mmCIF file of C-alpha atoms in Angstrom:
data_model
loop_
_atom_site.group_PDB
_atom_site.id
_atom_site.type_symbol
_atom_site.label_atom_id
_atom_site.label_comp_id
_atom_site.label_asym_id
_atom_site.label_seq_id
_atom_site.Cartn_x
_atom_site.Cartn_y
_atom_site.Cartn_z
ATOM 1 C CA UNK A 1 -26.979 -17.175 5.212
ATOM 2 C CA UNK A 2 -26.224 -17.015 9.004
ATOM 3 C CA UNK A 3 -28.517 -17.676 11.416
ATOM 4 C CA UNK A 4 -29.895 -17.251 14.832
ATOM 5 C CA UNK A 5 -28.034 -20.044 16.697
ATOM 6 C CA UNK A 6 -24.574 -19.424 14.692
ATOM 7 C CA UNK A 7 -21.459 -18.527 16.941
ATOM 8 C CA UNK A 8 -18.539 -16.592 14.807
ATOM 9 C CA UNK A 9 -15.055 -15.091 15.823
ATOM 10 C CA UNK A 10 -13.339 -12.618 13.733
ATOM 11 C CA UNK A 11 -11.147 -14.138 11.058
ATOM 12 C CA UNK A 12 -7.076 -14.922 12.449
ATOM 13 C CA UNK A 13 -4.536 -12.290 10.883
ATOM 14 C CA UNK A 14 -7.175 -9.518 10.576
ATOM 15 C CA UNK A 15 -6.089 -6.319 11.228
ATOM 16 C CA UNK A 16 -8.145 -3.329 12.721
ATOM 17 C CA UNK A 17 -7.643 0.270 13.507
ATOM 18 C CA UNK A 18 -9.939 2.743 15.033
ATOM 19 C CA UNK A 19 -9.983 5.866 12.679
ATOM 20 C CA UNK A 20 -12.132 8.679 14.503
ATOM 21 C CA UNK A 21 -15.316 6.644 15.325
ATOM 22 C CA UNK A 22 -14.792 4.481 12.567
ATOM 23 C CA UNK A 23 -13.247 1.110 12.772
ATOM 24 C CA UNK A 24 -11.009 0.052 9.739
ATOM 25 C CA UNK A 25 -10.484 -3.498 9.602
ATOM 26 C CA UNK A 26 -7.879 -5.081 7.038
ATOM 27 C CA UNK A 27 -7.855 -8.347 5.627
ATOM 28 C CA UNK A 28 -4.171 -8.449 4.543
ATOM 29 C CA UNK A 29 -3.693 -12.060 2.263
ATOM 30 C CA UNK A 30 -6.832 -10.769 1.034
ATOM 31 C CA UNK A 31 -5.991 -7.640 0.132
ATOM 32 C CA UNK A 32 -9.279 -6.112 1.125
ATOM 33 C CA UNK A 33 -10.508 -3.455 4.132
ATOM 34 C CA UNK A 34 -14.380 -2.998 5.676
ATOM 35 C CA UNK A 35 -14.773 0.686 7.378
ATOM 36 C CA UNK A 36 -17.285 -0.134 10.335
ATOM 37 C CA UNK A 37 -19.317 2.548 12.001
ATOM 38 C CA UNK A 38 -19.484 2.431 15.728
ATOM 39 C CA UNK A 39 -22.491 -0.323 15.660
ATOM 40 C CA UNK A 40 -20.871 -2.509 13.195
ATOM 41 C CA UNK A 41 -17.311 -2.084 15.469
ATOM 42 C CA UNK A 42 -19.142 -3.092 18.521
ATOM 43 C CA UNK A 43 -20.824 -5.941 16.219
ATOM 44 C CA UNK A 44 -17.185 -7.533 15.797
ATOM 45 C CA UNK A 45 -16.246 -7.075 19.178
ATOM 46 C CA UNK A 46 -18.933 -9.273 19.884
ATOM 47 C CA UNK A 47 -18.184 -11.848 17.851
ATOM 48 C CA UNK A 48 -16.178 -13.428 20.169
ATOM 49 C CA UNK A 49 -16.263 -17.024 19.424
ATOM 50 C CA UNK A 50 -18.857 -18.081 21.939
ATOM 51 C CA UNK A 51 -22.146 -15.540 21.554
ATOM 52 C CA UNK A 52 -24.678 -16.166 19.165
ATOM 53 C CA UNK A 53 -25.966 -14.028 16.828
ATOM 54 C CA UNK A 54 -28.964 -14.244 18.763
ATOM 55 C CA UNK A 55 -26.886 -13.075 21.807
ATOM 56 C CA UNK A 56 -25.173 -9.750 20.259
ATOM 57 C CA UNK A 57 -28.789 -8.744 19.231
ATOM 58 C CA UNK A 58 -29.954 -8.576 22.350
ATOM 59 C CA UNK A 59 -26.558 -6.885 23.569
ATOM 60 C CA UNK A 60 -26.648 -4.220 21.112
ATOM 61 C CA UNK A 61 -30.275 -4.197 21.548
ATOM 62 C CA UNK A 62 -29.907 -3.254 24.991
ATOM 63 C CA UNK A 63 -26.837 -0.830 24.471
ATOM 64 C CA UNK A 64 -28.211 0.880 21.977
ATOM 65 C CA UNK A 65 -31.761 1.215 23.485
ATOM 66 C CA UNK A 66 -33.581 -0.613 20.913
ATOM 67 C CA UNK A 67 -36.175 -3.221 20.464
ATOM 68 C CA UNK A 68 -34.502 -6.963 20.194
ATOM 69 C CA UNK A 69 -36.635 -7.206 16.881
ATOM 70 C CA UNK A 70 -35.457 -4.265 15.304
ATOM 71 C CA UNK A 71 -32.020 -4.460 15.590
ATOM 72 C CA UNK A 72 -32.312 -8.363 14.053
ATOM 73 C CA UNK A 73 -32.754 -7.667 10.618
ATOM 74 C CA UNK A 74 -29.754 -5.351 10.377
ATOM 75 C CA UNK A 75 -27.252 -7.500 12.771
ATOM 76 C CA UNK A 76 -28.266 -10.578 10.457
ATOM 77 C CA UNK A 77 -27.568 -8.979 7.159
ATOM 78 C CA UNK A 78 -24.602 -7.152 8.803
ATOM 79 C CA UNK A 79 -23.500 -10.831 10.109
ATOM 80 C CA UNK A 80 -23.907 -12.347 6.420
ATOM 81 C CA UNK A 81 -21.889 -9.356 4.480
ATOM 82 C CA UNK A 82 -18.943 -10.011 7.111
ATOM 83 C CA UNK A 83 -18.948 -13.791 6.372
ATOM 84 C CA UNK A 84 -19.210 -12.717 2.432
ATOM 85 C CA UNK A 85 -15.788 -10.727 2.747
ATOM 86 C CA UNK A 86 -14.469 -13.618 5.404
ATOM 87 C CA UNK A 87 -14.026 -11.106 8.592
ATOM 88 C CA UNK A 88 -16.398 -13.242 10.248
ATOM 89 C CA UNK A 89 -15.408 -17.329 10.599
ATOM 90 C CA UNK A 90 -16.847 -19.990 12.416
ATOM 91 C CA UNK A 91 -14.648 -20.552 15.557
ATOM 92 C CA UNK A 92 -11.615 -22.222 14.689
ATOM 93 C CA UNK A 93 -11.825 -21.024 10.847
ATOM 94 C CA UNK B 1 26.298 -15.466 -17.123
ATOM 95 C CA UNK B 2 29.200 -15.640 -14.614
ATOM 96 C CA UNK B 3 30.744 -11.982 -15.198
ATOM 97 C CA UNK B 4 28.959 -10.307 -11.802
ATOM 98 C CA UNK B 5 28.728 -6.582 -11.608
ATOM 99 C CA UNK B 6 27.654 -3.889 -8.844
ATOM 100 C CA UNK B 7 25.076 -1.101 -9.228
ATOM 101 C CA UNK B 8 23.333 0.705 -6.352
ATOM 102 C CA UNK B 9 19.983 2.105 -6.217
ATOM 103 C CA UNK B 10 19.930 5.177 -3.705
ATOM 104 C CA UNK B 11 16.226 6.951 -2.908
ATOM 105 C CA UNK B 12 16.285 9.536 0.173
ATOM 106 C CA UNK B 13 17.509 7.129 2.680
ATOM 107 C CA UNK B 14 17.059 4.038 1.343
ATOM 108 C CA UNK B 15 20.294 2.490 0.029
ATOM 109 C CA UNK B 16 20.859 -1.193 -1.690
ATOM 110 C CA UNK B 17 23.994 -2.129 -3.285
ATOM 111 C CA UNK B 18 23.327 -4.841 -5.581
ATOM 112 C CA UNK B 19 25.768 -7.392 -6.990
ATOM 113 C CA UNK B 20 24.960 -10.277 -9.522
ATOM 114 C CA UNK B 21 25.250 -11.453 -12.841
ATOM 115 C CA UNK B 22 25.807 -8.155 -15.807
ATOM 116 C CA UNK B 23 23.433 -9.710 -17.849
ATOM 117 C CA UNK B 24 20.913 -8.678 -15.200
ATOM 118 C CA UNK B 25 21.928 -5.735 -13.687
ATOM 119 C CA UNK B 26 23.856 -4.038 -17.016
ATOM 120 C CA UNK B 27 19.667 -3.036 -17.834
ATOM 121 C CA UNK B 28 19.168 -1.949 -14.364
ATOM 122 C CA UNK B 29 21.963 0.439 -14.097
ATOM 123 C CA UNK B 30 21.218 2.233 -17.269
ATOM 124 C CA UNK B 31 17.963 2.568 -16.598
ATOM 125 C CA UNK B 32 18.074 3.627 -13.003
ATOM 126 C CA UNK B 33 20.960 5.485 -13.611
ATOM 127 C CA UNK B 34 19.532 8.769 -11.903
ATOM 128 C CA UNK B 35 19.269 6.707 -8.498
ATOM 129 C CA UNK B 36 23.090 5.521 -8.091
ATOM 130 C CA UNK B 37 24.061 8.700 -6.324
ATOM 131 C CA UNK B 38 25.767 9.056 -2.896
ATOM 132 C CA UNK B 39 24.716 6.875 -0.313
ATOM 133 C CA UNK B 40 23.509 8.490 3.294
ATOM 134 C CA UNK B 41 22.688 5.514 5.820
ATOM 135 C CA UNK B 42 24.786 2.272 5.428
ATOM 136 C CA UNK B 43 23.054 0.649 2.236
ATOM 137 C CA UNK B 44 21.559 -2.933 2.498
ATOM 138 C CA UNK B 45 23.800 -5.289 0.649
ATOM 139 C CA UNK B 46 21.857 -7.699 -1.918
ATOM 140 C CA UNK B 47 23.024 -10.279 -3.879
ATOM 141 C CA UNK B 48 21.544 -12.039 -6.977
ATOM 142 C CA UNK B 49 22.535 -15.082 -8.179
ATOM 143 C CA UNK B 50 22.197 -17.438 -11.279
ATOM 144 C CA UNK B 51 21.067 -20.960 -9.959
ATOM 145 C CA UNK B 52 20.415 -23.322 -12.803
ATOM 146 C CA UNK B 53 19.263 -26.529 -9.932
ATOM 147 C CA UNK B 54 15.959 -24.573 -10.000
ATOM 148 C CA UNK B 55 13.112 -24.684 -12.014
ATOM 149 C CA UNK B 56 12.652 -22.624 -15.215
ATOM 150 C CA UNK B 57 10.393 -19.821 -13.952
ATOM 151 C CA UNK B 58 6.725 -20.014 -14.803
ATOM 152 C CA UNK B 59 5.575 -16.613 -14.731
ATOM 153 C CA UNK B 60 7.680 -13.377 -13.951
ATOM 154 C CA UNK B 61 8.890 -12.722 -10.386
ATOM 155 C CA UNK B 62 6.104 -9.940 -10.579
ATOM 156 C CA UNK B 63 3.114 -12.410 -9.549
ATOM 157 C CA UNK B 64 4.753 -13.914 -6.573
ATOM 158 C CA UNK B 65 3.086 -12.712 -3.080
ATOM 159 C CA UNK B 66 5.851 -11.491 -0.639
ATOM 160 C CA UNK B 67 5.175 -13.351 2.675
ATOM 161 C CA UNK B 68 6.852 -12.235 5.831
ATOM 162 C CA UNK B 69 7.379 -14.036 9.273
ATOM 163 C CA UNK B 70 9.731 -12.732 12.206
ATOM 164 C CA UNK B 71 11.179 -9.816 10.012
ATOM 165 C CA UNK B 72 12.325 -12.260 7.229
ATOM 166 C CA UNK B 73 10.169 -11.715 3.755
ATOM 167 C CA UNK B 74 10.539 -14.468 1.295
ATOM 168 C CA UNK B 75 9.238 -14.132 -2.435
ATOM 169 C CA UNK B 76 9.181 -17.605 -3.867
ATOM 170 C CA UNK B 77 7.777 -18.992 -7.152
ATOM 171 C CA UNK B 78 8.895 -21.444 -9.772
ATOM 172 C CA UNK B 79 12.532 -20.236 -10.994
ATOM 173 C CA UNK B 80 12.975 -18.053 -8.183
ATOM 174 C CA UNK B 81 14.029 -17.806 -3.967
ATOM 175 C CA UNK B 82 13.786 -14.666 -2.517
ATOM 176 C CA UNK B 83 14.982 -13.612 1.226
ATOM 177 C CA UNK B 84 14.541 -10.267 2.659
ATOM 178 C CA UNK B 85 15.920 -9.834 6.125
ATOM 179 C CA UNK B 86 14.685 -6.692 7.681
ATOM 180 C CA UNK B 87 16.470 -7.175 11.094
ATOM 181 C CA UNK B 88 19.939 -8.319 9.474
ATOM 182 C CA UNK B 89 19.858 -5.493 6.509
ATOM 183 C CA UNK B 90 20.200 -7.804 3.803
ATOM 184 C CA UNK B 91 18.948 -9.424 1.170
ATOM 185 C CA UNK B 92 19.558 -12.272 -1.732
ATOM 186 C CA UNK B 93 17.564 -13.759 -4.401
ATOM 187 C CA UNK B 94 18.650 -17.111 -6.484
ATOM 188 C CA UNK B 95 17.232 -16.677 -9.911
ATOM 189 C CA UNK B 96 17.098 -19.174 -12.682
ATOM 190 C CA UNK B 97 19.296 -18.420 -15.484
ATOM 191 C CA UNK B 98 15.926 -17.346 -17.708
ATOM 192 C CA UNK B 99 14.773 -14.782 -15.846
ATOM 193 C CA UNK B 100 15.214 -11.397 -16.811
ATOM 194 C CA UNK B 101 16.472 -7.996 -15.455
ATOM 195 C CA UNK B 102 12.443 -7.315 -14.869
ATOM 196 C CA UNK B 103 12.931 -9.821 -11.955
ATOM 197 C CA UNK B 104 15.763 -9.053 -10.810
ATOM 198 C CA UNK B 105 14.199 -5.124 -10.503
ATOM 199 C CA UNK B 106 10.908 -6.637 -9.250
ATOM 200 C CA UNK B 107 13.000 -7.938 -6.079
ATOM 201 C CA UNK B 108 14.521 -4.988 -5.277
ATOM 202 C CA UNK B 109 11.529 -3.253 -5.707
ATOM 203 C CA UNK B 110 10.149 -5.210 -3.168
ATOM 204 C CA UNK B 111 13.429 -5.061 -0.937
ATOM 205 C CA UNK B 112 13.510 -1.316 -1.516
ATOM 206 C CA UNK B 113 9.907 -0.915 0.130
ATOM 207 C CA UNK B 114 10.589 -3.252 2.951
ATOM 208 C CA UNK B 115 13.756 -0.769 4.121
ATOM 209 C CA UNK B 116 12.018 2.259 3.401
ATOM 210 C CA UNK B 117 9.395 1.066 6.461
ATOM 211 C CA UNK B 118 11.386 -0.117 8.454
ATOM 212 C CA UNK B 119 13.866 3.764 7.885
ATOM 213 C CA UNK B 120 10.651 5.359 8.607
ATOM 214 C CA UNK B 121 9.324 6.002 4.759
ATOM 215 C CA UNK B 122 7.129 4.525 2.845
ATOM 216 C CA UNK B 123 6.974 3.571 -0.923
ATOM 217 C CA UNK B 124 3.346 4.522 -2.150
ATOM 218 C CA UNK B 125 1.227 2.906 -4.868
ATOM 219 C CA UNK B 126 0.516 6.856 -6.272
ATOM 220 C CA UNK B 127 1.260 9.146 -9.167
ATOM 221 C CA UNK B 128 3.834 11.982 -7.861
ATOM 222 C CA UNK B 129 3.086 15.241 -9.389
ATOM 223 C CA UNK B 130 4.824 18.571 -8.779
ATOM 224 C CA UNK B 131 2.536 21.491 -8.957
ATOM 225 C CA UNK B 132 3.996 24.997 -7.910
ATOM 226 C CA UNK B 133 7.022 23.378 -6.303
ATOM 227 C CA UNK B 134 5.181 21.692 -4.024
ATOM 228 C CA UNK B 135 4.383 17.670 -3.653
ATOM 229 C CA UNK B 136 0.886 15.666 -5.312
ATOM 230 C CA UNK B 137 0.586 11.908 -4.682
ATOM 231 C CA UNK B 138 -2.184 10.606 -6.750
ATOM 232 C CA UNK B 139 -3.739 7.618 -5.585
ATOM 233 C CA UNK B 140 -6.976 5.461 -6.173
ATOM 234 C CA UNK B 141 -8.086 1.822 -7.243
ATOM 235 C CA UNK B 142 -6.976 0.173 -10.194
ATOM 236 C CA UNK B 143 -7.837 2.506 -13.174
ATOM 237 C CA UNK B 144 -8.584 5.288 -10.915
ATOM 238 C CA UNK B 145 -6.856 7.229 -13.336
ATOM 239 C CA UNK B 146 -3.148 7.712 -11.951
ATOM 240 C CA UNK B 147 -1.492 7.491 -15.526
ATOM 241 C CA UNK B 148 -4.311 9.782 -16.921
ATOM 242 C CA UNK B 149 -3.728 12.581 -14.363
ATOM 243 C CA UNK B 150 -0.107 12.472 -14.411
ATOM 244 C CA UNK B 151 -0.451 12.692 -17.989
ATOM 245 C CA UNK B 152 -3.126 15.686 -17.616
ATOM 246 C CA UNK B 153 -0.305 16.952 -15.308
ATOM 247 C CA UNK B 154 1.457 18.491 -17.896
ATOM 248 C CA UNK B 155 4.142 20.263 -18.658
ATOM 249 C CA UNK B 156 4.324 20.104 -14.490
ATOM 250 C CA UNK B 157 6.914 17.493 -13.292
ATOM 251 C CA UNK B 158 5.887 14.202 -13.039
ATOM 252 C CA UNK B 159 7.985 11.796 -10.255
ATOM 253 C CA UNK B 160 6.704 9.286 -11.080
ATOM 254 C CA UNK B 161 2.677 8.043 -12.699
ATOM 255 C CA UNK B 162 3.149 4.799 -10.628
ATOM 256 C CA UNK B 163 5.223 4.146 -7.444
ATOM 257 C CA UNK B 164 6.517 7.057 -5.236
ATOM 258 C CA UNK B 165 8.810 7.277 -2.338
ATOM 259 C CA UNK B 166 7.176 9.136 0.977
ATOM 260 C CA UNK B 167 9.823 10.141 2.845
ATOM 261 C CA UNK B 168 10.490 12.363 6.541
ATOM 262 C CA UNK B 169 12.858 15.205 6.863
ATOM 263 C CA UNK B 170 12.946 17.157 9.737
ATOM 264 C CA UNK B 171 9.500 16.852 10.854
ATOM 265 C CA UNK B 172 8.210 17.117 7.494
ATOM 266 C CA UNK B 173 7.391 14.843 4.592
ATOM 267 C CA UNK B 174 8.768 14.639 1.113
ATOM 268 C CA UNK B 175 7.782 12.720 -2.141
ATOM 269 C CA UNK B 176 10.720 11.073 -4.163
ATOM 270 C CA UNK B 177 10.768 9.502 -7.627
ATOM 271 C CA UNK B 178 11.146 6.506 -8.087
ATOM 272 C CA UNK B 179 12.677 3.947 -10.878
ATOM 273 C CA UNK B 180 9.295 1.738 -10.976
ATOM 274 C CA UNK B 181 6.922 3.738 -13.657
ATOM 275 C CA UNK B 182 7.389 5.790 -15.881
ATOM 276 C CA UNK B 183 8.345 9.532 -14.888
ATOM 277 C CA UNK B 184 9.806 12.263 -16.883
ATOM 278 C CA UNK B 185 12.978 12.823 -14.700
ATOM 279 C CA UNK B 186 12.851 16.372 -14.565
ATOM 280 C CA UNK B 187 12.791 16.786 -10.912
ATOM 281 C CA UNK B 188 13.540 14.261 -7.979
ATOM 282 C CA UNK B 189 12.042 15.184 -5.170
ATOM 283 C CA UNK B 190 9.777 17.991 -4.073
ATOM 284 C CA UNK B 191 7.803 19.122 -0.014
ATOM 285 C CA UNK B 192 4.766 16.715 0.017
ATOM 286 C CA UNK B 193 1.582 19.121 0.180
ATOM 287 C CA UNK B 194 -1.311 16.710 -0.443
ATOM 288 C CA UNK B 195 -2.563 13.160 -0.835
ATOM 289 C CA UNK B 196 -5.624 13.489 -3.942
ATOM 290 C CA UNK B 197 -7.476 10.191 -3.651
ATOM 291 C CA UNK B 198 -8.711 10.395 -7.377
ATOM 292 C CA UNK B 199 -12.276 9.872 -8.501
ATOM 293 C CA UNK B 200 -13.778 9.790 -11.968
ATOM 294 C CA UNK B 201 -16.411 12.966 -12.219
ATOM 295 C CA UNK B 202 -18.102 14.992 -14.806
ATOM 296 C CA UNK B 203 -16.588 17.928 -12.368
ATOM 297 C CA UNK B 204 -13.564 18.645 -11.175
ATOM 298 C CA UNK B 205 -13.352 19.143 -7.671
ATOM 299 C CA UNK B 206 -11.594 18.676 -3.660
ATOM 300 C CA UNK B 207 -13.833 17.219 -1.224
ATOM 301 C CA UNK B 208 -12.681 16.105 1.712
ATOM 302 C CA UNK B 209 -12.406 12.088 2.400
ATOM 303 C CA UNK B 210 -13.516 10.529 5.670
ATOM 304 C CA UNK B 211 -10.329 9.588 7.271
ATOM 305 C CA UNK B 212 -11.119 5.969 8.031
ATOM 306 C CA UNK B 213 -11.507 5.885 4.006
ATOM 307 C CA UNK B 214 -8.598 7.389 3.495
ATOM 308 C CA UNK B 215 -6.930 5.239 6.139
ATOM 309 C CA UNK B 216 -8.224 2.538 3.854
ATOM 310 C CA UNK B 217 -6.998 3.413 0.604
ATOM 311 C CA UNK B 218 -3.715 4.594 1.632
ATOM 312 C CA UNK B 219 -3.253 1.416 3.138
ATOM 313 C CA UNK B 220 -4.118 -0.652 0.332
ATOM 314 C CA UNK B 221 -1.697 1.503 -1.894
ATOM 315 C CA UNK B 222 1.094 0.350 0.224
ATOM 316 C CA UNK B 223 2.832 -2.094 -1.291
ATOM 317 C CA UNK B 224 4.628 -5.673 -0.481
ATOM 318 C CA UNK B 225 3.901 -4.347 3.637
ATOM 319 C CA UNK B 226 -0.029 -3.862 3.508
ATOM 320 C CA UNK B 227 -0.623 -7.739 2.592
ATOM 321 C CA UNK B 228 1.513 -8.816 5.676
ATOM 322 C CA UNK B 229 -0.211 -9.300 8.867
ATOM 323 C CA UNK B 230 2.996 -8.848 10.539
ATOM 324 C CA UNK B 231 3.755 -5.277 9.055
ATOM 325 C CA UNK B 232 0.034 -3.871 9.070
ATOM 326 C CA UNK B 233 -0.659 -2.479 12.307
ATOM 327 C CA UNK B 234 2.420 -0.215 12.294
ATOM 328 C CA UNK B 235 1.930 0.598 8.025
ATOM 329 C CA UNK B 236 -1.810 1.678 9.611
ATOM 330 C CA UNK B 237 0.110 3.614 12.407
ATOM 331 C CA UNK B 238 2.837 5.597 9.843
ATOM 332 C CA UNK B 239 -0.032 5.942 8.000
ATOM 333 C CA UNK B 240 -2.369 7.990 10.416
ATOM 334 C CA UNK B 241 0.559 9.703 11.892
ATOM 335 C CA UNK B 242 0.949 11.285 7.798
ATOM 336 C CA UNK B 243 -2.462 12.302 7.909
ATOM 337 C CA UNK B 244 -1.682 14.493 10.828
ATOM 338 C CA UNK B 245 1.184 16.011 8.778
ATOM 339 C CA UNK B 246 -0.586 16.347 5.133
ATOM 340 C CA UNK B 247 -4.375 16.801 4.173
ATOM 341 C CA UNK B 248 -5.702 13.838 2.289
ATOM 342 C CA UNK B 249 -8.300 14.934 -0.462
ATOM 343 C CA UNK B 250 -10.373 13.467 -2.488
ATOM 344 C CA UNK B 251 -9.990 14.895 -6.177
ATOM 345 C CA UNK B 252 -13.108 14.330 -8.471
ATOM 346 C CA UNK B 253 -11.830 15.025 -11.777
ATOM 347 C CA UNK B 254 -12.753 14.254 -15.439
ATOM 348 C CA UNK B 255 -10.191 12.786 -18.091
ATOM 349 C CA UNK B 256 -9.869 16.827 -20.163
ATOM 350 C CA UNK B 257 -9.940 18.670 -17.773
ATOM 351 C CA UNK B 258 -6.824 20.457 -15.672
ATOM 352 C CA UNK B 259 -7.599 20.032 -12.453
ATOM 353 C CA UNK B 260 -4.739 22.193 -11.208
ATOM 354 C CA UNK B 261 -6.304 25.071 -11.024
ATOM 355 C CA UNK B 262 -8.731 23.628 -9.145
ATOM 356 C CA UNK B 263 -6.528 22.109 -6.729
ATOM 357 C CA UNK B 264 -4.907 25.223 -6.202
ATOM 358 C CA UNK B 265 -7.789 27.554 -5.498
ATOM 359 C CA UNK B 266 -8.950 24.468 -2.927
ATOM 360 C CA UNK B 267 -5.477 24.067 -1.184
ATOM 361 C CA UNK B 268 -3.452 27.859 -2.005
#
């Protein structure tokens, strides 16, 4: 389970494509894909290798004019189901 | 082993003219006799050979993952060395003496889909179906139900219930049979109308699919290219530029059912 202090970057040799608003992301060795919706898209942009969890909540927080606190719950769960399907590495993984 | 024989496997314009050992190919040319016609564009020339210094081949050729770097895709596994070269137009695989004509088809399976990308097709993990004269690819996951449907299809032409060819002519896009599956070789090649993303229902019916699904699936139907890093963003580009050209559906349909009808009052 991630947590607040964690700091991820989006997994080498992934693939995405923006499909209307949708993002489709392709893990190729893995054969597997993840369709993000706009939030989730901007979620992975984020994850940049240096921001913290902590630090994309409060930037999609404030982009998406919401309350810090209720965006957490879904950016950690979101965070924790990219891990899962290994779109989302510690930096250097 | 030694006597070496040609046979040439021609789909739209894709072209390979093989040479290797009979024993391999003699199987191969009967039973892909229908695709030895007249070549268009210059065929890529592959060679197969016997090599006995490797090792006796663990599994078939079939479970090796192609891996591409810089245009060049090898397919390696015990009893087996594989080189695809995109750029050059050529290919060659060194076989050990047990393997069969299954791997020796296997690799040009493989080198078939590799120049059909890079000629501007694409071979397609689908059923081809020809309904009214006109084009069905029938994709899905595993045990989505391509064999089923294709065999629901009938009597209507089926290209192919596993691997079709996708193919542009003149600003428009055609499905071609293939050799890998089964099909029932009463027609070729037919004008691609639809891509049916299939779906196990108690009804039968055409919904439209969100296209970042369909994106999705039609990429992960696309074999040898859609596991290569290297490949994928333009496989995701031919892809969406298709979906411009031909409606992608998704077809809810249940195992007694013919779902042509359907289709047809859906689509005309």
């Amino acid at each position: 389970m991630p947590n607040w202090d964690d700091v991820f970057s989006v997994r080498e040799g992934i693939v995405t494509r923006e499909s209307g608003d949708e993002l489709v992301v392709v893990i190729p060795d893995r054969a597997k894909y993840v369709v993000l919706n706009p939030t989730g898209a901007r979620v992975l942009a984020l994850a940049d290798g240096h921001r913290t969890l902590q630090d994309i909540a409060v930037a999609i927080a404030d982009e998406f004019g919401e309350a810090v606190e209720t965006v957490q719950p879904d950016i950690l769960n979101f965070a924790r189901s990219l891990v899962e399907r290994d779109v989302l590495v510690p930096p250097g993984g | 082993m030694r006597a070496t024989a040609g046979m040439r496997l021609v789909i739209a314009g894709t072209a390979l003219e093989v040479t290797g050992p009979e024993v391999w190919l003699a199987a191969l040319r009967r039973a892909w006799a229908p695709w030895a016609g007249n070549v268009g564009l210059p065929p890529w020339p592959v060679s197969v050979a016997a090599d006995e210094t490797l090792a006796e081949p663990e599994s078939p050729l079939f479970g090796a993952m192609p891996r591409s770097h810089s245009g060049i895709c090898t397919l390696e596994s015990p009893g087996f060395v594989g080189r695809i070269d995109a750029s050059a137009g050529q290919a060659h695989l060194r076989a050990h003496p047990q393997a069969t004509s299954a791997d020796v088809g296997y690799f040009l399976r493989v080198a078939l889909a590799i120049q059909a990308f890079a000629r501007d097709g694409i071979l397609f993990h689908a059923a081809g179906v020809v309904y009214q004269d006109r084009g069905y690819a029938l994709f899905g996951r595993s045990g989505s139900g391509k064999t089923t449907a294709a065999r629901l299809s009938t009597p209507h032409p089926v290209l192919n219930d596993d691997l079709v060819l996708l193919w542009p002519e003149m600003g428009r896009w055609r499905i071609y049979a293939t050799p890998f599956g089964r099909g029932r070789g009463q027609r070729l090649v037919a004008p691609l109308r639809g891509l049916l993303y299939l779906v196990k229902s108690p009804e039968v019916a055409l919904k439209p699919l969100r296209p970042s699904l369909a994106l999705s699936e039609l990429v992960a139907n696309t074999p040898v290219l859609s596991a290569d890093a290297d490949w994928l963003p333009e496989v995701m580009a031919r892809w969406d530029g298709l979906m411009n050209r031909v409606p992608v559906w998704a077809l809810h349909f249940r195992r007694d059912v013919n779902f042509w009808e359907g289709i047809d009052a859906e689509l005309g």
